[in-house]
Structures are given as C-alpha cells and as structure tokens.
Amino acid sequence: MHIYHRYRQGLPEPGSLIIKLYHSGEEIRGFIRKVADPAEDDTIFPGEEMAPETALRMAENKNRGADRHPIFIELSEGVEWNPAWGMLA
C-alpha cells in the first residue's frame, strides 16, 4: 500500500510531487505538479485532468530512483480521500 502525505502550504520541498484532487462535474479528477525552487514556477504534468488512480500511478512512476520525495495530496473542497487509493498520512 502506498503512503501519501496531506499537502500543507510551504511544507513540500523542491522536487516533491503534489497531486491535487478536485471535482469536475460529477467526477473526481486530478493533476500532478512538481515543486520547483522558489525562484522558478512549479511544473504541471500533464496539462489535462486524470482519474485519481491514474494520477497516483503516474506520480509513483515519476518519483522513482535515489532522489525520491514524499508524494503530497491536496484535496479540494468537498473531496474525500478514498482508502482504496492508499494511506493518507
């Protein structure tokens, strides 16, 4: 089971990934962004919305190797975490 961390402003260090989950009509969708150094803009992967499971899997794939960072989850208003997605610490 994957462990994710609840996003809090200012907490993630550069290189960390944040998955933002939000409502789009009747569905929950998500996108991934990578935290950059303060002098740069964060990177968003990809520019389209994805199903939560797809966003989580893509973030795990991008977060491989020796330079791993925690993956953070940002829940928009009204979005609840689904335990089937993993553990939210």
PDB file of N, CA and C in Angstrom:
ATOM      1  N   MET A   1       0.845  -1.190   0.000  1.00  0.00           N
ATOM      2  CA  MET A   1       0.000   0.000   0.000  1.00  0.00           C
ATOM      3  C   MET A   1       0.882   1.244   0.000  1.00  0.00           C
ATOM      4  N   HIS A   2       0.551   2.169  -0.853  1.00  0.00           N
ATOM      5  CA  HIS A   2       1.322   3.406  -0.935  1.00  0.00           C
ATOM      6  C   HIS A   2       0.897   4.366   0.178  1.00  0.00           C
ATOM      7  N   ILE A   3       1.875   5.110   0.690  1.00  0.00           N
ATOM      8  CA  ILE A   3       1.607   6.117   1.720  1.00  0.00           C
ATOM      9  C   ILE A   3       1.795   7.492   1.095  1.00  0.00           C
ATOM     10  N   TYR A   4       0.773   8.328   1.218  1.00  0.00           N
ATOM     11  CA  TYR A   4       0.803   9.697   0.716  1.00  0.00           C
ATOM     12  C   TYR A   4       0.697  10.645   1.907  1.00  0.00           C
ATOM     13  N   HIS A   5       1.068  11.886   1.699  1.00  0.00           N
ATOM     14  CA  HIS A   5       1.072  12.878   2.773  1.00  0.00           C
ATOM     15  C   HIS A   5       0.123  14.014   2.426  1.00  0.00           C
ATOM     16  N   ARG A   6      -0.597  14.467   3.443  1.00  0.00           N
ATOM     17  CA  ARG A   6      -1.535  15.577   3.240  1.00  0.00           C
ATOM     18  C   ARG A   6      -0.744  16.858   2.951  1.00  0.00           C
ATOM     19  N   TYR A   7      -1.126  17.550   1.898  1.00  0.00           N
ATOM     20  CA  TYR A   7      -0.442  18.784   1.494  1.00  0.00           C
ATOM     21  C   TYR A   7      -0.776  19.917   2.458  1.00  0.00           C
ATOM     22  N   ARG A   8       0.262  20.650   2.829  1.00  0.00           N
ATOM     23  CA  ARG A   8       0.123  21.886   3.612  1.00  0.00           C
ATOM     24  C   ARG A   8       1.032  22.925   2.967  1.00  0.00           C
ATOM     25  N   GLN A   9       0.533  24.113   2.785  1.00  0.00           N
ATOM     26  CA  GLN A   9       1.297  25.196   2.155  1.00  0.00           C
ATOM     27  C   GLN A   9       2.665  25.339   2.806  1.00  0.00           C
ATOM     28  N   GLY A  10       3.709  25.390   1.996  1.00  0.00           N
ATOM     29  CA  GLY A  10       5.057  25.613   2.480  1.00  0.00           C
ATOM     30  C   GLY A  10       5.768  24.357   2.956  1.00  0.00           C
ATOM     31  N   LEU A  11       5.053  23.232   3.050  1.00  0.00           N
ATOM     32  CA  LEU A  11       5.659  22.005   3.553  1.00  0.00           C
ATOM     33  C   LEU A  11       6.530  21.287   2.522  1.00  0.00           C
ATOM     34  N   PRO A  12       6.062  21.045   1.303  1.00  0.00           N
ATOM     35  CA  PRO A  12       6.878  20.267   0.355  1.00  0.00           C
ATOM     36  C   PRO A  12       8.143  21.002  -0.085  1.00  0.00           C
ATOM     37  N   GLU A  13       9.235  20.260  -0.156  1.00  0.00           N
ATOM     38  CA  GLU A  13      10.498  20.826  -0.625  1.00  0.00           C
ATOM     39  C   GLU A  13      10.581  20.684  -2.141  1.00  0.00           C
ATOM     40  N   PRO A  14      11.460  21.470  -2.793  1.00  0.00           N
ATOM     41  CA  PRO A  14      11.622  21.349  -4.246  1.00  0.00           C
ATOM     42  C   PRO A  14      11.914  19.902  -4.639  1.00  0.00           C
ATOM     43  N   GLY A  15      11.251  19.467  -5.709  1.00  0.00           N
ATOM     44  CA  GLY A  15      11.372  18.098  -6.181  1.00  0.00           C
ATOM     45  C   GLY A  15      10.199  17.233  -5.757  1.00  0.00           C
ATOM     46  N   SER A  16       9.436  17.669  -4.752  1.00  0.00           N
ATOM     47  CA  SER A  16       8.272  16.913  -4.292  1.00  0.00           C
ATOM     48  C   SER A  16       7.157  16.994  -5.327  1.00  0.00           C
ATOM     49  N   LEU A  17       6.323  15.958  -5.361  1.00  0.00           N
ATOM     50  CA  LEU A  17       5.154  15.937  -6.237  1.00  0.00           C
ATOM     51  C   LEU A  17       3.901  16.173  -5.407  1.00  0.00           C
ATOM     52  N   ILE A  18       2.974  16.950  -5.971  1.00  0.00           N
ATOM     53  CA  ILE A  18       1.686  17.213  -5.326  1.00  0.00           C
ATOM     54  C   ILE A  18       0.598  16.798  -6.301  1.00  0.00           C
ATOM     55  N   ILE A  19      -0.315  15.966  -5.825  1.00  0.00           N
ATOM     56  CA  ILE A  19      -1.480  15.588  -6.622  1.00  0.00           C
ATOM     57  C   ILE A  19      -2.662  16.356  -6.064  1.00  0.00           C
ATOM     58  N   LYS A  20      -3.265  17.188  -6.903  1.00  0.00           N
ATOM     59  CA  LYS A  20      -4.453  17.933  -6.479  1.00  0.00           C
ATOM     60  C   LYS A  20      -5.674  17.187  -6.997  1.00  0.00           C
ATOM     61  N   LEU A  21      -6.566  16.807  -6.085  1.00  0.00           N
ATOM     62  CA  LEU A  21      -7.809  16.136  -6.433  1.00  0.00           C
ATOM     63  C   LEU A  21      -8.957  17.120  -6.253  1.00  0.00           C
ATOM     64  N   TYR A  22      -9.846  17.174  -7.241  1.00  0.00           N
ATOM     65  CA  TYR A  22     -10.922  18.163  -7.240  1.00  0.00           C
ATOM     66  C   TYR A  22     -12.132  17.602  -7.983  1.00  0.00           C
ATOM     67  N   HIS A  23     -13.267  18.254  -7.805  1.00  0.00           N
ATOM     68  CA  HIS A  23     -14.487  17.874  -8.517  1.00  0.00           C
ATOM     69  C   HIS A  23     -14.488  18.497  -9.899  1.00  0.00           C
ATOM     70  N   SER A  24     -14.858  17.686 -10.891  1.00  0.00           N
ATOM     71  CA  SER A  24     -15.088  18.155 -12.262  1.00  0.00           C
ATOM     72  C   SER A  24     -16.422  17.553 -12.667  1.00  0.00           C
ATOM     73  N   GLY A  25     -17.468  18.341 -12.539  1.00  0.00           N
ATOM     74  CA  GLY A  25     -18.804  17.806 -12.734  1.00  0.00           C
ATOM     75  C   GLY A  25     -19.107  16.810 -11.633  1.00  0.00           C
ATOM     76  N   GLU A  26     -19.501  15.602 -12.005  1.00  0.00           N
ATOM     77  CA  GLU A  26     -19.832  14.558 -11.038  1.00  0.00           C
ATOM     78  C   GLU A  26     -18.627  13.689 -10.678  1.00  0.00           C
ATOM     79  N   GLU A  27     -17.476  13.929 -11.299  1.00  0.00           N
ATOM     80  CA  GLU A  27     -16.306  13.072 -11.104  1.00  0.00           C
ATOM     81  C   GLU A  27     -15.237  13.760 -10.258  1.00  0.00           C
ATOM     82  N   ILE A  28     -14.384  12.940  -9.656  1.00  0.00           N
ATOM     83  CA  ILE A  28     -13.184  13.462  -9.013  1.00  0.00           C
ATOM     84  C   ILE A  28     -12.058  13.293 -10.013  1.00  0.00           C
ATOM     85  N   ARG A  29     -11.328  14.340 -10.251  1.00  0.00           N
ATOM     86  CA  ARG A  29     -10.224  14.343 -11.206  1.00  0.00           C
ATOM     87  C   ARG A  29      -8.987  14.858 -10.490  1.00  0.00           C
ATOM     88  N   GLY A  30      -7.838  14.717 -11.139  1.00  0.00           N
ATOM     89  CA  GLY A  30      -6.610  15.169 -10.509  1.00  0.00           C
ATOM     90  C   GLY A  30      -5.566  15.603 -11.518  1.00  0.00           C
ATOM     91  N   PHE A  31      -4.593  16.364 -11.045  1.00  0.00           N
ATOM     92  CA  PHE A  31      -3.409  16.673 -11.834  1.00  0.00           C
ATOM     93  C   PHE A  31      -2.211  16.686 -10.903  1.00  0.00           C
ATOM     94  N   ILE A  32      -1.032  16.535 -11.508  1.00  0.00           N
ATOM     95  CA  ILE A  32       0.216  16.440 -10.746  1.00  0.00           C
ATOM     96  C   ILE A  32       1.055  17.669 -11.020  1.00  0.00           C
ATOM     97  N   ARG A  33       1.679  18.192  -9.966  1.00  0.00           N
ATOM     98  CA  ARG A  33       2.670  19.248 -10.169  1.00  0.00           C
ATOM     99  C   ARG A  33       3.911  18.925  -9.355  1.00  0.00           C
ATOM    100  N   LYS A  34       5.036  19.356  -9.867  1.00  0.00           N
ATOM    101  CA  LYS A  34       6.318  19.154  -9.197  1.00  0.00           C
ATOM    102  C   LYS A  34       6.756  20.478  -8.620  1.00  0.00           C
ATOM    103  N   VAL A  35       7.096  20.501  -7.344  1.00  0.00           N
ATOM    104  CA  VAL A  35       7.504  21.716  -6.648  1.00  0.00           C
ATOM    105  C   VAL A  35       8.898  22.117  -7.135  1.00  0.00           C
ATOM    106  N   ALA A  36       9.026  23.371  -7.541  1.00  0.00           N
ATOM    107  CA  ALA A  36      10.301  23.902  -8.033  1.00  0.00           C
ATOM    108  C   ALA A  36      10.948  24.768  -6.954  1.00  0.00           C
ATOM    109  N   ASP A  37      12.183  25.172  -7.212  1.00  0.00           N
ATOM    110  CA  ASP A  37      12.839  26.139  -6.331  1.00  0.00           C
ATOM    111  C   ASP A  37      12.003  27.412  -6.307  1.00  0.00           C
ATOM    112  N   PRO A  38      12.041  28.173  -5.216  1.00  0.00           N
ATOM    113  CA  PRO A  38      11.208  29.370  -5.108  1.00  0.00           C
ATOM    114  C   PRO A  38      11.386  30.368  -6.261  1.00  0.00           C
ATOM    115  N   ALA A  39      12.520  30.392  -6.896  1.00  0.00           N
ATOM    116  CA  ALA A  39      12.763  31.337  -7.985  1.00  0.00           C
ATOM    117  C   ALA A  39      12.142  30.887  -9.308  1.00  0.00           C
ATOM    118  N   GLU A  40      11.611  29.666  -9.355  1.00  0.00           N
ATOM    119  CA  GLU A  40      11.040  29.113 -10.586  1.00  0.00           C
ATOM    120  C   GLU A  40       9.574  28.772 -10.380  1.00  0.00           C
ATOM    121  N   ASP A  41       8.868  28.521 -11.505  1.00  0.00           N
ATOM    122  CA  ASP A  41       7.476  28.084 -11.438  1.00  0.00           C
ATOM    123  C   ASP A  41       7.426  26.570 -11.316  1.00  0.00           C
ATOM    124  N   ASP A  42       6.419  26.057 -10.594  1.00  0.00           N
ATOM    125  CA  ASP A  42       6.225  24.618 -10.495  1.00  0.00           C
ATOM    126  C   ASP A  42       5.905  24.047 -11.878  1.00  0.00           C
ATOM    127  N   THR A  43       6.202  22.771 -12.078  1.00  0.00           N
ATOM    128  CA  THR A  43       5.906  22.070 -13.321  1.00  0.00           C
ATOM    129  C   THR A  43       4.628  21.273 -13.128  1.00  0.00           C
ATOM    130  N   ILE A  44       3.722  21.334 -14.105  1.00  0.00           N
ATOM    131  CA  ILE A  44       2.478  20.576 -14.049  1.00  0.00           C
ATOM    132  C   ILE A  44       2.553  19.465 -15.081  1.00  0.00           C
ATOM    133  N   PHE A  45       2.242  18.208 -14.685  1.00  0.00           N
ATOM    134  CA  PHE A  45       2.232  17.043 -15.571  1.00  0.00           C
ATOM    135  C   PHE A  45       0.862  16.432 -15.568  1.00  0.00           C
ATOM    136  N   PRO A  46       0.314  16.001 -16.660  1.00  0.00           N
ATOM    137  CA  PRO A  46       0.236  16.769 -17.888  1.00  0.00           C
ATOM    138  C   PRO A  46      -0.770  17.866 -17.692  1.00  0.00           C
ATOM    139  N   GLY A  47      -1.084  18.625 -18.695  1.00  0.00           N
ATOM    140  CA  GLY A  47      -1.996  19.746 -18.563  1.00  0.00           C
ATOM    141  C   GLY A  47      -3.458  19.337 -18.535  1.00  0.00           C
ATOM    142  N   GLU A  48      -3.728  18.044 -18.603  1.00  0.00           N
ATOM    143  CA  GLU A  48      -5.123  17.587 -18.601  1.00  0.00           C
ATOM    144  C   GLU A  48      -5.453  16.883 -17.294  1.00  0.00           C
ATOM    145  N   GLU A  49      -6.735  16.814 -17.001  1.00  0.00           N
ATOM    146  CA  GLU A  49      -7.151  16.160 -15.773  1.00  0.00           C
ATOM    147  C   GLU A  49      -7.203  14.648 -15.962  1.00  0.00           C
ATOM    148  N   MET A  50      -6.956  13.919 -14.874  1.00  0.00           N
ATOM    149  CA  MET A  50      -6.923  12.455 -14.901  1.00  0.00           C
ATOM    150  C   MET A  50      -7.774  11.896 -13.775  1.00  0.00           C
ATOM    151  N   ALA A  51      -8.128  10.630 -13.905  1.00  0.00           N
ATOM    152  CA  ALA A  51      -8.777   9.922 -12.801  1.00  0.00           C
ATOM    153  C   ALA A  51      -7.775   9.836 -11.647  1.00  0.00           C
ATOM    154  N   PRO A  52      -8.246   9.825 -10.401  1.00  0.00           N
ATOM    155  CA  PRO A  52      -7.323   9.770  -9.259  1.00  0.00           C
ATOM    156  C   PRO A  52      -6.332   8.606  -9.333  1.00  0.00           C
ATOM    157  N   GLU A  53      -6.808   7.421  -9.692  1.00  0.00           N
ATOM    158  CA  GLU A  53      -5.924   6.256  -9.766  1.00  0.00           C
ATOM    159  C   GLU A  53      -4.800   6.474 -10.772  1.00  0.00           C
ATOM    160  N   THR A  54      -5.116   7.099 -11.910  1.00  0.00           N
ATOM    161  CA  THR A  54      -4.116   7.380 -12.941  1.00  0.00           C
ATOM    162  C   THR A  54      -3.106   8.400 -12.443  1.00  0.00           C
ATOM    163  N   ALA A  55      -3.581   9.447 -11.776  1.00  0.00           N
ATOM    164  CA  ALA A  55      -2.681  10.479 -11.244  1.00  0.00           C
ATOM    165  C   ALA A  55      -1.746   9.891 -10.197  1.00  0.00           C
ATOM    166  N   LEU A  56      -2.262   9.038  -9.321  1.00  0.00           N
ATOM    167  CA  LEU A  56      -1.439   8.420  -8.284  1.00  0.00           C
ATOM    168  C   LEU A  56      -0.379   7.508  -8.903  1.00  0.00           C
ATOM    169  N   ARG A  57      -0.778   6.692  -9.878  1.00  0.00           N
ATOM    170  CA  ARG A  57       0.165   5.790 -10.542  1.00  0.00           C
ATOM    171  C   ARG A  57       1.239   6.574 -11.293  1.00  0.00           C
ATOM    172  N   MET A  58       0.849   7.644 -11.986  1.00  0.00           N
ATOM    173  CA  MET A  58       1.804   8.466 -12.723  1.00  0.00           C
ATOM    174  C   MET A  58       2.800   9.132 -11.762  1.00  0.00           C
ATOM    175  N   ALA A  59       2.311   9.619 -10.629  1.00  0.00           N
ATOM    176  CA  ALA A  59       3.202  10.253  -9.644  1.00  0.00           C
ATOM    177  C   ALA A  59       4.198   9.235  -9.097  1.00  0.00           C
ATOM    178  N   GLU A  60       3.733   8.030  -8.806  1.00  0.00           N
ATOM    179  CA  GLU A  60       4.643   6.990  -8.324  1.00  0.00           C
ATOM    180  C   GLU A  60       5.721   6.689  -9.363  1.00  0.00           C
ATOM    181  N   ASN A  61       5.335   6.633 -10.628  1.00  0.00           N
ATOM    182  CA  ASN A  61       6.309   6.367 -11.699  1.00  0.00           C
ATOM    183  C   ASN A  61       7.319   7.498 -11.850  1.00  0.00           C
ATOM    184  N   LYS A  62       6.887   8.738 -11.665  1.00  0.00           N
ATOM    185  CA  LYS A  62       7.799   9.882 -11.779  1.00  0.00           C
ATOM    186  C   LYS A  62       8.706  10.022 -10.559  1.00  0.00           C
ATOM    187  N   ASN A  63       8.367   9.339  -9.480  1.00  0.00           N
ATOM    188  CA  ASN A  63       9.069   9.502  -8.211  1.00  0.00           C
ATOM    189  C   ASN A  63       9.983   8.310  -7.912  1.00  0.00           C
ATOM    190  N   ARG A  64      10.561   7.721  -8.920  1.00  0.00           N
ATOM    191  CA  ARG A  64      11.451   6.563  -8.741  1.00  0.00           C
ATOM    192  C   ARG A  64      12.901   7.024  -8.660  1.00  0.00           C
ATOM    193  N   GLY A  65      13.736   6.165  -8.140  1.00  0.00           N
ATOM    194  CA  GLY A  65      15.165   6.448  -8.101  1.00  0.00           C
ATOM    195  C   GLY A  65      15.637   6.909  -6.736  1.00  0.00           C
ATOM    196  N   ALA A  66      16.894   7.272  -6.699  1.00  0.00           N
ATOM    197  CA  ALA A  66      17.535   7.665  -5.436  1.00  0.00           C
ATOM    198  C   ALA A  66      17.030   9.006  -4.906  1.00  0.00           C
ATOM    199  N   ASP A  67      16.494   9.851  -5.777  1.00  0.00           N
ATOM    200  CA  ASP A  67      16.057  11.195  -5.408  1.00  0.00           C
ATOM    201  C   ASP A  67      14.558  11.224  -5.088  1.00  0.00           C
ATOM    202  N   ARG A  68      14.058  10.216  -4.390  1.00  0.00           N
ATOM    203  CA  ARG A  68      12.629  10.137  -4.056  1.00  0.00           C
ATOM    204  C   ARG A  68      12.239  11.187  -3.024  1.00  0.00           C
ATOM    205  N   HIS A  69      11.055  11.725  -3.186  1.00  0.00           N
ATOM    206  CA  HIS A  69      10.461  12.665  -2.235  1.00  0.00           C
ATOM    207  C   HIS A  69       9.094  12.125  -1.848  1.00  0.00           C
ATOM    208  N   PRO A  70       8.543  12.573  -0.737  1.00  0.00           N
ATOM    209  CA  PRO A  70       7.169  12.186  -0.420  1.00  0.00           C
ATOM    210  C   PRO A  70       6.223  12.721  -1.493  1.00  0.00           C
ATOM    211  N   ILE A  71       5.126  12.018  -1.707  1.00  0.00           N
ATOM    212  CA  ILE A  71       4.082  12.489  -2.615  1.00  0.00           C
ATOM    213  C   ILE A  71       2.980  13.080  -1.743  1.00  0.00           C
ATOM    214  N   PHE A  72       2.614  14.320  -2.032  1.00  0.00           N
ATOM    215  CA  PHE A  72       1.614  15.040  -1.249  1.00  0.00           C
ATOM    216  C   PHE A  72       0.282  15.042  -1.983  1.00  0.00           C
ATOM    217  N   ILE A  73      -0.804  15.053  -1.213  1.00  0.00           N
ATOM    218  CA  ILE A  73      -2.163  15.081  -1.746  1.00  0.00           C
ATOM    219  C   ILE A  73      -2.840  16.361  -1.284  1.00  0.00           C
ATOM    220  N   GLU A  74      -3.362  17.109  -2.247  1.00  0.00           N
ATOM    221  CA  GLU A  74      -4.142  18.316  -1.954  1.00  0.00           C
ATOM    222  C   GLU A  74      -5.588  18.014  -2.314  1.00  0.00           C
ATOM    223  N   LEU A  75      -6.471  18.023  -1.331  1.00  0.00           N
ATOM    224  CA  LEU A  75      -7.886  17.744  -1.548  1.00  0.00           C
ATOM    225  C   LEU A  75      -8.653  19.059  -1.633  1.00  0.00           C
ATOM    226  N   SER A  76      -9.312  19.284  -2.761  1.00  0.00           N
ATOM    227  CA  SER A  76     -10.149  20.479  -2.903  1.00  0.00           C
ATOM    228  C   SER A  76     -11.396  20.318  -2.047  1.00  0.00           C
ATOM    229  N   GLU A  77     -12.094  21.413  -1.850  1.00  0.00           N
ATOM    230  CA  GLU A  77     -13.291  21.413  -1.014  1.00  0.00           C
ATOM    231  C   GLU A  77     -14.277  20.346  -1.484  1.00  0.00           C
ATOM    232  N   GLY A  78     -14.731  19.540  -0.537  1.00  0.00           N
ATOM    233  CA  GLY A  78     -15.737  18.524  -0.830  1.00  0.00           C
ATOM    234  C   GLY A  78     -15.182  17.194  -1.322  1.00  0.00           C
ATOM    235  N   VAL A  79     -13.882  17.094  -1.540  1.00  0.00           N
ATOM    236  CA  VAL A  79     -13.276  15.840  -1.987  1.00  0.00           C
ATOM    237  C   VAL A  79     -12.786  15.081  -0.762  1.00  0.00           C
ATOM    238  N   GLU A  80     -13.199  13.829  -0.658  1.00  0.00           N
ATOM    239  CA  GLU A  80     -12.767  12.991   0.456  1.00  0.00           C
ATOM    240  C   GLU A  80     -11.807  11.926  -0.054  1.00  0.00           C
ATOM    241  N   TRP A  81     -10.824  11.577   0.774  1.00  0.00           N
ATOM    242  CA  TRP A  81      -9.838  10.561   0.426  1.00  0.00           C
ATOM    243  C   TRP A  81     -10.500   9.183   0.403  1.00  0.00           C
ATOM    244  N   ASN A  82     -10.195   8.407  -0.616  1.00  0.00           N
ATOM    245  CA  ASN A  82     -10.703   7.047  -0.740  1.00  0.00           C
ATOM    246  C   ASN A  82      -9.589   6.101  -0.266  1.00  0.00           C
ATOM    247  N   PRO A  83      -9.799   5.328   0.807  1.00  0.00           N
ATOM    248  CA  PRO A  83      -8.752   4.439   1.315  1.00  0.00           C
ATOM    249  C   PRO A  83      -8.253   3.424   0.278  1.00  0.00           C
ATOM    250  N   ALA A  84      -9.023   3.153  -0.747  1.00  0.00           N
ATOM    251  CA  ALA A  84      -8.572   2.244  -1.809  1.00  0.00           C
ATOM    252  C   ALA A  84      -7.390   2.831  -2.584  1.00  0.00           C
ATOM    253  N   TRP A  85      -7.191   4.139  -2.513  1.00  0.00           N
ATOM    254  CA  TRP A  85      -6.081   4.798  -3.216  1.00  0.00           C
ATOM    255  C   TRP A  85      -4.768   4.630  -2.472  1.00  0.00           C
ATOM    256  N   GLY A  86      -4.801   4.274  -1.209  1.00  0.00           N
ATOM    257  CA  GLY A  86      -3.591   4.160  -0.389  1.00  0.00           C
ATOM    258  C   GLY A  86      -3.851   4.799   0.964  1.00  0.00           C
ATOM    259  N   MET A  87      -2.773   4.990   1.719  1.00  0.00           N
ATOM    260  CA  MET A  87      -2.892   5.583   3.056  1.00  0.00           C
ATOM    261  C   MET A  87      -2.511   7.060   2.999  1.00  0.00           C
ATOM    262  N   LEU A  88      -3.346   7.912   3.586  1.00  0.00           N
ATOM    263  CA  LEU A  88      -3.071   9.342   3.636  1.00  0.00           C
ATOM    264  C   LEU A  88      -2.628   9.692   5.046  1.00  0.00           C
ATOM    265  N   ALA A  89      -1.329  10.046   5.184  1.00  0.00           N
ATOM    266  CA  ALA A  89      -0.767  10.333   6.499  1.00  0.00           C
ATOM    267  C   ALA A  89      -0.851  11.818   6.806  1.00  0.00           C
TER     268      ALA A  89
END
